[in-house]
PDB file of C-alpha atoms and ligand atoms in Angstrom:
ATOM      1  CA  UNK A 242     -11.606  -5.067 -13.170  1.00 94.00           C
ATOM      2  CA  UNK A 243      -9.305  -2.162 -12.940  1.00 97.00           C
ATOM      3  CA  UNK A 244      -7.493  -1.055 -15.947  1.00 98.00           C
ATOM      4  CA  UNK A 245      -5.177   1.848 -15.884  1.00 98.00           C
ATOM      5  CA  UNK A 246      -3.966   3.335 -19.279  1.00 98.00           C
ATOM      6  CA  UNK A 247      -1.006   5.234 -19.604  1.00 97.00           C
ATOM      7  CA  UNK A 248      -1.674   7.799 -16.861  1.00 98.00           C
ATOM      8  CA  UNK A 249       0.897  10.946 -16.824  1.00 98.00           C
ATOM      9  CA  UNK A 250       0.601  13.629 -14.455  1.00 98.00           C
ATOM     10  CA  UNK A 251       2.796  16.542 -13.854  1.00 98.00           C
ATOM     11  CA  UNK A 252       1.945  19.068 -10.925  1.00 97.00           C
ATOM     12  CA  UNK A 253       2.323  23.127 -11.841  1.00 96.00           C
ATOM     13  CA  UNK A 254       5.508  23.217  -9.977  1.00 96.00           C
ATOM     14  CA  UNK A 255       6.879  20.658 -12.735  1.00 96.00           C
ATOM     15  CA  UNK A 256       7.307  17.548 -10.920  1.00 96.00           C
ATOM     16  CA  UNK A 257       6.358  14.672 -12.922  1.00 97.00           C
ATOM     17  CA  UNK A 258       4.668  12.354 -10.536  1.00 97.00           C
ATOM     18  CA  UNK A 259       2.982   9.750 -13.016  1.00 98.00           C
ATOM     19  CA  UNK A 260       5.010   8.441 -16.112  1.00 97.00           C
ATOM     20  CA  UNK A 261       3.172   6.381 -18.566  1.00 97.00           C
ATOM     21  CA  UNK A 262       1.476   4.404 -15.601  1.00 97.00           C
ATOM     22  CA  UNK A 263      -0.474   1.206 -16.847  1.00 97.00           C
ATOM     23  CA  UNK A 264      -1.722  -1.379 -14.625  1.00 96.00           C
ATOM     24  CA  UNK A 265      -4.505  -4.247 -14.452  1.00 95.00           C
ATOM     25  CA  UNK A 266      -5.888  -5.445 -11.423  1.00 95.00           C
ATOM     26  CA  UNK A 267      -8.311  -8.070 -10.678  1.00 93.00           C
ATOM     27  CA  UNK A 268      -9.931  -9.022  -7.499  1.00 92.00           C
ATOM     28  CA  UNK A 269      -7.747  -9.598  -4.620  1.00 93.00           C
ATOM     29  CA  UNK A 270      -5.074  -7.425  -2.958  1.00 94.00           C
ATOM     30  CA  UNK A 271      -2.630  -5.674  -5.055  1.00 96.00           C
ATOM     31  CA  UNK A 272       0.524  -4.172  -3.553  1.00 96.00           C
ATOM     32  CA  UNK A 273       2.080  -0.783  -4.595  1.00 96.00           C
ATOM     33  CA  UNK A 274       5.495  -0.747  -3.476  1.00 95.00           C
ATOM     34  CA  UNK A 275       7.701   1.950  -3.504  1.00 93.00           C
ATOM     35  CA  UNK A 276       9.885   4.648  -1.830  1.00 91.00           C
ATOM     36  CA  UNK A 277       8.494   7.983  -0.304  1.00 90.00           C
ATOM     37  CA  UNK A 278       8.013  10.327  -3.332  1.00 92.00           C
ATOM     38  CA  UNK A 279       7.539   7.645  -5.805  1.00 94.00           C
ATOM     39  CA  UNK A 280       3.704   8.944  -6.725  1.00 94.00           C
ATOM     40  CA  UNK A 281       1.927   6.258  -5.054  1.00 93.00           C
ATOM     41  CA  UNK A 282      -0.499   8.918  -3.465  1.00 91.00           C
ATOM     42  CA  UNK A 283      -0.637  10.639  -6.366  1.00 95.00           C
ATOM     43  CA  UNK A 284      -1.929   7.615  -8.424  1.00 96.00           C
ATOM     44  CA  UNK A 285      -4.215   6.578  -5.397  1.00 93.00           C
ATOM     45  CA  UNK A 286      -5.778   9.888  -5.284  1.00 93.00           C
ATOM     46  CA  UNK A 287      -6.182   9.634  -9.495  1.00 96.00           C
ATOM     47  CA  UNK A 288      -8.006   6.412  -9.143  1.00 96.00           C
ATOM     48  CA  UNK A 289     -10.086   7.765  -6.233  1.00 93.00           C
ATOM     49  CA  UNK A 290     -11.273  10.537  -8.668  1.00 94.00           C
ATOM     50  CA  UNK A 291      -9.945  13.051  -6.069  1.00 91.00           C
ATOM     51  CA  UNK A 292      -7.480  14.590  -8.828  1.00 94.00           C
ATOM     52  CA  UNK A 293      -7.169  14.295 -12.589  1.00 95.00           C
ATOM     53  CA  UNK A 294      -4.285  12.846 -14.829  1.00 97.00           C
ATOM     54  CA  UNK A 295      -3.030  15.059 -17.834  1.00 98.00           C
ATOM     55  CA  UNK A 296      -3.425  12.174 -19.943  1.00 97.00           C
ATOM     56  CA  UNK A 297      -4.528   8.555 -20.082  1.00 98.00           C
ATOM     57  CA  UNK A 298      -7.786   6.703 -18.775  1.00 98.00           C
ATOM     58  CA  UNK A 299      -8.834   4.535 -16.025  1.00 98.00           C
ATOM     59  CA  UNK A 300     -11.601   1.959 -16.350  1.00 98.00           C
ATOM     60  CA  UNK A 301     -13.346  -0.211 -13.437  1.00 97.00           C
ATOM     61  CA  UNK A 302     -15.500  -2.820 -15.275  1.00 96.00           C
ATOM     62  CA  UNK A 303     -17.705  -0.440 -17.166  1.00 96.00           C
ATOM     63  CA  UNK A 304     -16.994   2.723 -15.874  1.00 97.00           C
ATOM     64  CA  UNK A 305     -15.012   5.333 -17.454  1.00 97.00           C
ATOM     65  CA  UNK A 306     -13.298   6.837 -14.292  1.00 97.00           C
ATOM     66  CA  UNK A 307     -12.619  10.245 -15.801  1.00 97.00           C
ATOM     67  CA  UNK A 308     -15.821  10.567 -17.571  1.00 97.00           C
ATOM     68  CA  UNK A 309     -18.001   9.122 -14.613  1.00 96.00           C
ATOM     69  CA  UNK A 310     -16.652  10.157 -11.457  1.00 94.00           C
ATOM     70  CA  UNK A 311     -19.700   9.934  -9.441  1.00 91.00           C
ATOM     71  CA  UNK A 312     -20.369   6.265 -10.570  1.00 92.00           C
ATOM     72  CA  UNK A 313     -16.676   5.222  -9.525  1.00 93.00           C
ATOM     73  CA  UNK A 314     -17.462   6.806  -6.338  1.00 89.00           C
ATOM     74  CA  UNK A 315     -20.356   4.744  -5.521  1.00 85.00           C
ATOM     75  CA  UNK A 316     -18.447   1.632  -5.765  1.00 90.00           C
ATOM     76  CA  UNK A 317     -15.185   3.088  -4.180  1.00 92.00           C
ATOM     77  CA  UNK A 318     -13.791   2.644  -0.761  1.00 90.00           C
ATOM     78  CA  UNK A 319     -10.922   5.029   0.005  1.00 88.00           C
ATOM     79  CA  UNK A 320      -8.710   4.893   3.213  1.00 84.00           C
ATOM     80  CA  UNK A 321      -6.555   7.860   2.994  1.00 77.00           C
ATOM     81  CA  UNK A 322      -2.868   8.391   4.264  1.00 68.00           C
ATOM     82  CA  UNK A 323      -3.795  11.381   6.257  1.00 63.00           C
ATOM     83  CA  UNK A 324      -7.249  10.173   7.511  1.00 64.00           C
ATOM     84  CA  UNK A 325      -8.424  12.646   9.897  1.00 66.00           C
ATOM     85  CA  UNK A 326     -10.915  12.337  12.561  1.00 67.00           C
ATOM     86  CA  UNK A 327     -13.185  14.436  14.466  1.00 78.00           C
ATOM     87  CA  UNK A 328     -11.791  13.768  17.999  1.00 84.00           C
ATOM     88  CA  UNK A 329     -15.391  14.931  19.624  1.00 88.00           C
ATOM     89  CA  UNK A 330     -17.553  12.631  17.699  1.00 92.00           C
ATOM     90  CA  UNK A 331     -18.297   8.914  18.741  1.00 94.00           C
ATOM     91  CA  UNK A 332     -17.388   6.457  16.094  1.00 93.00           C
ATOM     92  CA  UNK A 333     -21.070   5.394  15.648  1.00 96.00           C
ATOM     93  CA  UNK A 334     -22.258   8.650  15.038  1.00 94.00           C
ATOM     94  CA  UNK A 335     -19.581   9.667  12.589  1.00 92.00           C
ATOM     95  CA  UNK A 336     -20.334   6.090  10.611  1.00 94.00           C
ATOM     96  CA  UNK A 337     -24.243   6.922  10.730  1.00 95.00           C
ATOM     97  CA  UNK A 338     -23.434  10.407   9.067  1.00 91.00           C
ATOM     98  CA  UNK A 339     -21.103   8.945   6.508  1.00 88.00           C
ATOM     99  CA  UNK A 340     -23.773   6.220   5.908  1.00 90.00           C
ATOM    100  CA  UNK A 341     -26.484   8.920   5.447  1.00 89.00           C
ATOM    101  CA  UNK A 342     -24.455  11.007   2.871  1.00 82.00           C
ATOM    102  CA  UNK A 343     -23.536   7.710   1.082  1.00 81.00           C
ATOM    103  CA  UNK A 344     -27.295   7.478   0.444  1.00 83.00           C
ATOM    104  CA  UNK A 345     -28.809   4.949   3.156  1.00 89.00           C
ATOM    105  CA  UNK A 346     -31.591   7.266   4.081  1.00 90.00           C
ATOM    106  CA  UNK A 347     -33.684   5.046   6.442  1.00 94.00           C
ATOM    107  CA  UNK A 348     -32.567   5.426   9.920  1.00 95.00           C
ATOM    108  CA  UNK A 349     -33.709   2.076  11.435  1.00 95.00           C
ATOM    109  CA  UNK A 350     -31.748   0.274   8.328  1.00 95.00           C
ATOM    110  CA  UNK A 351     -29.008   2.602   9.010  1.00 95.00           C
ATOM    111  CA  UNK A 352     -28.833   1.939  12.474  1.00 96.00           C
ATOM    112  CA  UNK A 353     -28.400  -1.716  11.606  1.00 96.00           C
ATOM    113  CA  UNK A 354     -26.000  -1.304   9.183  1.00 94.00           C
ATOM    114  CA  UNK A 355     -23.505   0.784  11.411  1.00 96.00           C
ATOM    115  CA  UNK A 356     -23.732  -1.930  13.955  1.00 96.00           C
ATOM    116  CA  UNK A 357     -22.728  -4.556  11.577  1.00 93.00           C
ATOM    117  CA  UNK A 358     -19.940  -2.524  10.493  1.00 91.00           C
ATOM    118  CA  UNK A 359     -18.960  -1.947  13.843  1.00 95.00           C
ATOM    119  CA  UNK A 360     -18.873  -5.443  14.694  1.00 92.00           C
ATOM    120  CA  UNK A 361     -17.046  -6.319  11.794  1.00 86.00           C
ATOM    121  CA  UNK A 362     -14.080  -4.046  12.830  1.00 86.00           C
ATOM    122  CA  UNK A 363     -14.209  -5.084  16.314  1.00 88.00           C
ATOM    123  CA  UNK A 364     -15.071  -1.519  17.335  1.00 94.00           C
ATOM    124  CA  UNK A 365     -18.851  -2.317  18.892  1.00 96.00           C
ATOM    125  CA  UNK A 366     -17.573  -2.228  22.266  1.00 97.00           C
ATOM    126  CA  UNK A 367     -16.453   0.922  21.894  1.00 97.00           C
ATOM    127  CA  UNK A 368     -18.905   2.773  19.468  1.00 96.00           C
ATOM    128  CA  UNK A 369     -19.707   5.427  21.903  1.00 96.00           C
ATOM    129  CA  UNK A 370     -16.086   6.552  22.587  1.00 96.00           C
ATOM    130  CA  UNK A 371     -14.993   9.460  20.924  1.00 93.00           C
ATOM    131  CA  UNK A 372     -12.746   9.129  17.869  1.00 91.00           C
ATOM    132  CA  UNK A 373     -10.062  11.425  19.526  1.00 90.00           C
ATOM    133  CA  UNK A 374      -9.699   8.751  22.493  1.00 92.00           C
ATOM    134  CA  UNK A 375      -9.156   5.911  20.107  1.00 90.00           C
ATOM    135  CA  UNK A 376      -5.792   4.280  19.851  1.00 86.00           C
ATOM    136  CA  UNK A 377      -3.763   4.178  16.523  1.00 80.00           C
ATOM    137  CA  UNK A 378      -4.989   0.671  15.395  1.00 82.00           C
ATOM    138  CA  UNK A 379      -8.533   1.547  16.482  1.00 87.00           C
ATOM    139  CA  UNK A 380      -8.696   4.544  14.443  1.00 86.00           C
ATOM    140  CA  UNK A 381      -7.447   2.217  11.386  1.00 82.00           C
ATOM    141  CA  UNK A 382      -9.980  -0.023  12.062  1.00 85.00           C
ATOM    142  CA  UNK A 383     -12.561   2.987  12.220  1.00 90.00           C
ATOM    143  CA  UNK A 384     -11.006   4.038   8.743  1.00 87.00           C
ATOM    144  CA  UNK A 385     -11.690   0.637   7.153  1.00 84.00           C
ATOM    145  CA  UNK A 386     -15.309   0.500   8.650  1.00 89.00           C
ATOM    146  CA  UNK A 387     -15.884   4.198   6.980  1.00 89.00           C
ATOM    147  CA  UNK A 388     -14.394   2.874   3.652  1.00 87.00           C
ATOM    148  CA  UNK A 389     -16.585  -0.367   3.674  1.00 86.00           C
ATOM    149  CA  UNK A 390     -19.918   1.796   3.896  1.00 89.00           C
ATOM    150  CA  UNK A 391     -21.660   1.030   0.585  1.00 82.00           C
ATOM    151  CA  UNK A 392     -20.114  -2.452  -0.201  1.00 83.00           C
ATOM    152  CA  UNK A 393     -17.292  -1.161  -2.390  1.00 91.00           C
ATOM    153  CA  UNK A 394     -16.151  -3.300  -5.307  1.00 94.00           C
ATOM    154  CA  UNK A 395     -12.752  -1.215  -5.577  1.00 96.00           C
ATOM    155  CA  UNK A 396     -10.991  -0.509  -1.940  1.00 93.00           C
ATOM    156  CA  UNK A 397      -7.720   1.903  -2.035  1.00 93.00           C
ATOM    157  CA  UNK A 398      -5.662   1.751   1.004  1.00 90.00           C
ATOM    158  CA  UNK A 399      -3.060   4.253   1.240  1.00 84.00           C
ATOM    159  CA  UNK A 400      -0.033   3.339   3.491  1.00 76.00           C
ATOM    160  CA  UNK A 401      -1.821   1.941   6.227  1.00 68.00           C
ATOM    161  CA  UNK A 402       0.207   0.646   9.020  1.00 65.00           C
ATOM    162  CA  UNK A 403       2.028   3.528  10.285  1.00 65.00           C
ATOM    163  CA  UNK A 404       2.031   3.703  14.146  1.00 66.00           C
ATOM    164  CA  UNK A 405       0.376   0.307  14.291  1.00 72.00           C
ATOM    165  CA  UNK A 406       1.654  -2.127  17.223  1.00 78.00           C
ATOM    166  CA  UNK A 407       2.106  -5.859  15.876  1.00 82.00           C
ATOM    167  CA  UNK A 408      -0.869  -7.271  17.232  1.00 81.00           C
ATOM    168  CA  UNK A 409      -3.209  -4.196  15.814  1.00 77.00           C
ATOM    169  CA  UNK A 410      -1.251  -4.673  12.395  1.00 80.00           C
ATOM    170  CA  UNK A 411      -2.097  -8.394  12.330  1.00 84.00           C
ATOM    171  CA  UNK A 412      -5.804  -7.612  12.956  1.00 79.00           C
ATOM    172  CA  UNK A 413      -5.946  -4.867  10.423  1.00 80.00           C
ATOM    173  CA  UNK A 414      -4.099  -7.374   7.668  1.00 84.00           C
ATOM    174  CA  UNK A 415      -6.675  -9.925   8.639  1.00 86.00           C
ATOM    175  CA  UNK A 416      -9.508  -7.609   7.803  1.00 82.00           C
ATOM    176  CA  UNK A 417      -7.943  -6.430   4.485  1.00 83.00           C
ATOM    177  CA  UNK A 418      -7.315  -9.811   3.083  1.00 84.00           C
ATOM    178  CA  UNK A 419     -10.890 -10.475   3.989  1.00 84.00           C
ATOM    179  CA  UNK A 420     -11.973  -7.788   1.755  1.00 81.00           C
ATOM    180  CA  UNK A 421      -9.645  -9.010  -0.965  1.00 83.00           C
ATOM    181  CA  UNK A 422     -11.944 -11.781  -1.637  1.00 85.00           C
ATOM    182  CA  UNK A 423     -14.821  -9.763  -3.178  1.00 88.00           C
ATOM    183  CA  UNK A 424     -13.168  -6.819  -4.344  1.00 94.00           C
ATOM    184  CA  UNK A 425     -10.124  -5.144  -5.827  1.00 96.00           C
ATOM    185  CA  UNK A 426      -8.132  -3.929  -3.022  1.00 95.00           C
ATOM    186  CA  UNK A 427      -4.972  -1.826  -3.808  1.00 95.00           C
ATOM    187  CA  UNK A 428      -2.342  -1.546  -1.022  1.00 93.00           C
ATOM    188  CA  UNK A 429      -0.003   1.431  -1.191  1.00 92.00           C
ATOM    189  CA  UNK A 430       2.891   0.876   1.055  1.00 89.00           C
ATOM    190  CA  UNK A 431       6.724   1.118   1.512  1.00 87.00           C
ATOM    191  CA  UNK A 432       6.805  -2.061   3.954  1.00 88.00           C
ATOM    192  CA  UNK A 433       8.146  -4.575   1.908  1.00 92.00           C
ATOM    193  CA  UNK A 434       6.775  -7.255   4.556  1.00 88.00           C
ATOM    194  CA  UNK A 435       2.877  -5.897   4.184  1.00 89.00           C
ATOM    195  CA  UNK A 436       3.231  -6.934   0.373  1.00 93.00           C
ATOM    196  CA  UNK A 437       4.906 -10.147   1.252  1.00 92.00           C
ATOM    197  CA  UNK A 438       2.287 -11.351   3.774  1.00 88.00           C
ATOM    198  CA  UNK A 439      -0.821 -10.053   1.630  1.00 91.00           C
ATOM    199  CA  UNK A 440      -0.611  -9.656  -1.849  1.00 94.00           C
ATOM    200  CA  UNK A 441      -0.927 -11.976  -4.757  1.00 93.00           C
ATOM    201  CA  UNK A 442       0.303  -9.448  -7.226  1.00 96.00           C
ATOM    202  CA  UNK A 443       2.591  -6.354  -6.859  1.00 97.00           C
ATOM    203  CA  UNK A 444       4.139  -3.643  -8.813  1.00 97.00           C
ATOM    204  CA  UNK A 445       7.323  -1.461  -7.602  1.00 96.00           C
ATOM    205  CA  UNK A 446       6.841   1.793  -8.314  1.00 94.00           C
ATOM    206  CA  UNK A 447       9.579   4.382  -8.090  1.00 94.00           C
ATOM    207  CA  UNK A 448      10.165   8.112  -9.645  1.00 94.00           C
ATOM    208  CA  UNK A 449       6.499   8.072 -11.063  1.00 96.00           C
ATOM    209  CA  UNK A 450       6.925   4.855 -13.132  1.00 96.00           C
ATOM    210  CA  UNK A 451       5.943   1.134 -12.665  1.00 96.00           C
ATOM    211  CA  UNK A 452       9.465  -0.741 -13.006  1.00 96.00           C
ATOM    212  CA  UNK A 453       8.200  -4.359 -12.683  1.00 96.00           C
ATOM    213  CA  UNK A 454       5.207  -6.033 -11.619  1.00 95.00           C
ATOM    214  CA  UNK A 455       4.197  -9.953 -10.740  1.00 96.00           C
ATOM    215  CA  UNK A 456       3.928 -12.172  -7.999  1.00 96.00           C
ATOM    216  CA  UNK A 457       5.924 -11.130  -4.873  1.00 97.00           C
ATOM    217  CA  UNK A 458       7.340 -14.819  -4.468  1.00 96.00           C
ATOM    218  CA  UNK A 459       7.894 -14.990  -7.979  1.00 96.00           C
ATOM    219  CA  UNK A 460       9.881 -11.741  -8.536  1.00 97.00           C
ATOM    220  CA  UNK A 461      11.764 -12.730  -5.369  1.00 96.00           C
ATOM    221  CA  UNK A 462      12.656 -16.054  -6.525  1.00 96.00           C
ATOM    222  CA  UNK A 463      14.397 -14.249  -9.957  1.00 97.00           C
ATOM    223  CA  UNK A 464      17.299 -13.293  -7.361  1.00 97.00           C
ATOM    224  CA  UNK A 465      17.838 -16.693  -6.024  1.00 97.00           C
ATOM    225  CA  UNK A 466      21.313 -17.797  -5.625  1.00 96.00           C
ATOM    226  CA  UNK A 467      22.485 -14.029  -6.469  1.00 97.00           C
ATOM    227  CA  UNK A 468      22.322 -12.657  -3.128  1.00 98.00           C
ATOM    228  CA  UNK A 469      25.078 -12.375  -0.634  1.00 98.00           C
ATOM    229  CA  UNK A 470      25.809 -11.452   2.787  1.00 97.00           C
ATOM    230  CA  UNK A 471      28.674 -10.156   4.860  1.00 96.00           C
ATOM    231  CA  UNK A 472      29.157  -8.697   8.013  1.00 96.00           C
ATOM    232  CA  UNK A 473      31.734  -5.590   7.764  1.00 96.00           C
ATOM    233  CA  UNK A 474      33.764  -3.225   9.599  1.00 94.00           C
ATOM    234  CA  UNK A 475      32.027   0.355  10.507  1.00 88.00           C
ATOM    235  CA  UNK A 476      33.545   2.715   7.877  1.00 91.00           C
ATOM    236  CA  UNK A 477      34.183   0.428   4.815  1.00 95.00           C
ATOM    237  CA  UNK A 478      30.546   0.609   3.640  1.00 95.00           C
ATOM    238  CA  UNK A 479      31.638   3.241   0.975  1.00 95.00           C
ATOM    239  CA  UNK A 480      34.417   0.882  -0.381  1.00 96.00           C
ATOM    240  CA  UNK A 481      32.025  -1.954  -0.974  1.00 96.00           C
ATOM    241  CA  UNK A 482      29.609   0.455  -2.565  1.00 95.00           C
ATOM    242  CA  UNK A 483      32.347   1.138  -5.034  1.00 95.00           C
ATOM    243  CA  UNK A 484      32.957  -2.664  -5.750  1.00 95.00           C
ATOM    244  CA  UNK A 485      29.725  -4.243  -5.509  1.00 96.00           C
ATOM    245  CA  UNK A 486      26.268  -4.178  -6.104  1.00 96.00           C
ATOM    246  CA  UNK A 487      25.212  -3.455  -2.523  1.00 96.00           C
ATOM    247  CA  UNK A 488      21.358  -3.772  -1.804  1.00 96.00           C
ATOM    248  CA  UNK A 489      21.124  -2.855   1.693  1.00 96.00           C
ATOM    249  CA  UNK A 490      22.930  -2.444   4.960  1.00 96.00           C
ATOM    250  CA  UNK A 491      21.561  -2.995   8.032  1.00 95.00           C
ATOM    251  CA  UNK A 492      22.728  -4.055  11.935  1.00 94.00           C
ATOM    252  CA  UNK A 493      22.656  -7.840  12.868  1.00 92.00           C
ATOM    253  CA  UNK A 494      23.325  -8.715  16.204  1.00 92.00           C
ATOM    254  CA  UNK A 495      25.171  -5.201  16.699  1.00 92.00           C
ATOM    255  CA  UNK A 496      27.389  -5.427  13.750  1.00 94.00           C
ATOM    256  CA  UNK A 497      27.059  -3.916  10.277  1.00 96.00           C
ATOM    257  CA  UNK A 498      26.056  -6.266   7.389  1.00 97.00           C
ATOM    258  CA  UNK A 499      25.610  -5.804   3.869  1.00 97.00           C
ATOM    259  CA  UNK A 500      23.619  -7.493   1.473  1.00 97.00           C
ATOM    260  CA  UNK A 501      24.846  -7.614  -2.344  1.00 97.00           C
ATOM    261  CA  UNK A 502      23.758  -8.739  -5.599  1.00 97.00           C
ATOM    262  CA  UNK A 503      26.281 -10.826  -7.751  1.00 97.00           C
ATOM    263  CA  UNK A 504      25.761 -13.193 -10.376  1.00 95.00           C
ATOM    264  CA  UNK A 505      28.544 -15.474  -9.056  1.00 94.00           C
ATOM    265  CA  UNK A 506      29.648 -16.333  -5.683  1.00 93.00           C
ATOM    266  CA  UNK A 507      32.151 -13.020  -4.918  1.00 94.00           C
ATOM    267  CA  UNK A 508      34.143 -15.111  -2.277  1.00 91.00           C
ATOM    268  CA  UNK A 509      35.885 -12.795   0.174  1.00 91.00           C
ATOM    269  CA  UNK A 510      33.871 -14.156   3.164  1.00 95.00           C
ATOM    270  CA  UNK A 511      30.430 -13.339   1.535  1.00 96.00           C
ATOM    271  CA  UNK A 512      27.818 -16.072   2.406  1.00 96.00           C
ATOM    272  CA  UNK A 513      24.770 -16.873   0.272  1.00 96.00           C
ATOM    273  CA  UNK A 514      21.393 -16.350   1.768  1.00 96.00           C
ATOM    274  CA  UNK A 515      17.969 -17.247   1.243  1.00 95.00           C
ATOM    275  CA  UNK A 516      16.866 -13.807  -0.284  1.00 95.00           C
ATOM    276  CA  UNK A 517      13.448 -12.318  -0.082  1.00 96.00           C
ATOM    277  CA  UNK A 518      11.154  -9.673  -1.502  1.00 97.00           C
ATOM    278  CA  UNK A 519      13.085  -6.876  -0.004  1.00 96.00           C
ATOM    279  CA  UNK A 520      16.312  -7.681  -1.827  1.00 97.00           C
ATOM    280  CA  UNK A 521      14.523  -7.865  -4.839  1.00 97.00           C
ATOM    281  CA  UNK A 522      12.906  -4.510  -3.920  1.00 97.00           C
ATOM    282  CA  UNK A 523      16.308  -2.906  -3.551  1.00 96.00           C
ATOM    283  CA  UNK A 524      17.633  -4.544  -6.540  1.00 97.00           C
ATOM    284  CA  UNK A 525      15.071  -3.091  -8.740  1.00 96.00           C
ATOM    285  CA  UNK A 526      15.278   0.581  -7.133  1.00 94.00           C
ATOM    286  CA  UNK A 527      18.922   0.188  -7.597  1.00 92.00           C
ATOM    287  CA  UNK A 528      18.977  -0.837 -11.375  1.00 91.00           C
ATOM    288  CA  UNK A 529      16.627   1.806 -11.859  1.00 85.00           C
ATOM    289  CA  UNK A 530      19.005   4.433 -10.258  1.00 79.00           C
ATOM    290  CA  UNK A 531      22.086   3.003 -12.074  1.00 70.00           C
TER     291      UNK A 531
HETATM  292  P1  LIG B 688       4.488   8.829  -2.518  1.00 70.45           P
HETATM  293  O1  LIG B 688       2.850   8.609  -2.216  1.00 70.45           O
HETATM  294  O2  LIG B 688       5.081   7.776  -3.063  1.00 70.45           O
HETATM  295  O3  LIG B 688       4.928   9.253  -1.526  1.00 70.45           O
HETATM  296  P2  LIG B 688       3.565  11.278  -3.973  1.00 70.45           P
HETATM  297  O4  LIG B 688       2.544  10.742  -4.781  1.00 70.45           O
HETATM  298  O5  LIG B 688       3.055  11.999  -2.658  1.00 70.45           O
HETATM  299  O6  LIG B 688       4.491  10.112  -3.644  1.00 70.45           O
HETATM  300  O7  LIG B 688       4.400  12.268  -4.403  1.00 70.45           O
HETATM  301  C1  LIG B 688       5.041  12.262  -5.910  1.00 70.45           C
HETATM  302  C2  LIG B 688       5.928  13.466  -6.162  1.00 70.45           C
HETATM  303  O8  LIG B 688       4.916  14.416  -6.425  1.00 70.45           O
HETATM  304  C3  LIG B 688       6.770  13.746  -4.915  1.00 70.45           C
HETATM  305  O9  LIG B 688       8.013  14.489  -5.429  1.00 70.45           O
HETATM  306  C4  LIG B 688       6.035  14.956  -4.250  1.00 70.45           C
HETATM  307  O10 LIG B 688       6.747  15.955  -3.524  1.00 70.45           O
HETATM  308  C5  LIG B 688       5.333  15.511  -5.488  1.00 70.45           C
HETATM  309  N1  LIG B 688       3.892  16.144  -4.973  1.00 70.45           N
HETATM  310  C6  LIG B 688       2.908  15.519  -4.840  1.00 70.45           C
HETATM  311  N2  LIG B 688       1.687  16.227  -4.473  1.00 70.45           N
HETATM  312  C7  LIG B 688       2.028  17.387  -5.096  1.00 70.45           C
HETATM  313  C8  LIG B 688       1.374  18.706  -5.468  1.00 70.45           C
HETATM  314  N3  LIG B 688      -0.074  18.754  -4.898  1.00 70.45           N
HETATM  315  N4  LIG B 688       1.888  19.626  -5.870  1.00 70.45           N
HETATM  316  C9  LIG B 688       3.114  19.569  -6.167  1.00 70.45           C
HETATM  317  N5  LIG B 688       3.979  18.302  -6.088  1.00 70.45           N
HETATM  318  C10 LIG B 688       3.662  17.222  -5.444  1.00 70.45           C
END
């Protein structure tokens, strides 16, 4: 179990990236959803022992993360946002190298271990290909493979699906949810659908604060019968913004639509819709800004 208690972090330039962040996470996939600049990476890096918080504590089972960072690193798998690859090195060589660094010293054992990993992420066929020649999806799966070395009990995945085509994204998701069966997996993302599809629990994070947390479906259901849609004339959005709680605007069949929050049916050609987690997410962010 991962217990995060009252983390605060202000960067030297005065940006307060974490404000009293507290969370408790159990095995399974947890979605941390928030806009760019919310502080997600700051939180991920802090949990991954790459930077310190100013105050607060993190415990993973018996490990006091700030006091025993090297203990945490033994059970941690980290897939960072900007996972750089060495373009001229093959996947097999790279994994072999990381496994060695992580303490698998016996060469024969390591070879078998790396082969298993490559199979797991469906890259065995491409093991000798240089990482620089991998597609976006292959690179992500390689990222997962390197994060899995050492059988981690805590896995941190920071904004993973950028640049993946739908098929690659599906594969990546299946792999992630398998991992969640035996580990705490934190998925940090601004893509609402990923959280809907993958996570049993989630938090909405904005301006360095946890705004709300719970089960995605249950959170989404709190807005049932309170979200309405209307197709509007381009150029009238501002008027609606002034008179209604507009959650989102988007094109649908080429015309501009808005979703609004309202306790009562607002009439005026608004129609009730089957609301989803995205409406809830925008509502939560909207309330914070109000
Ligand atoms: P997210 O991952 O949700 O996009 P970040 O944690 O990257 O958010 O950033 C949170 C805030 O902290 C932003 O305002 C960002 O500009 C700022 N920030 C992030 N890293 C640093 C840093 N090393 N120094 C100063 N400010 C930073």
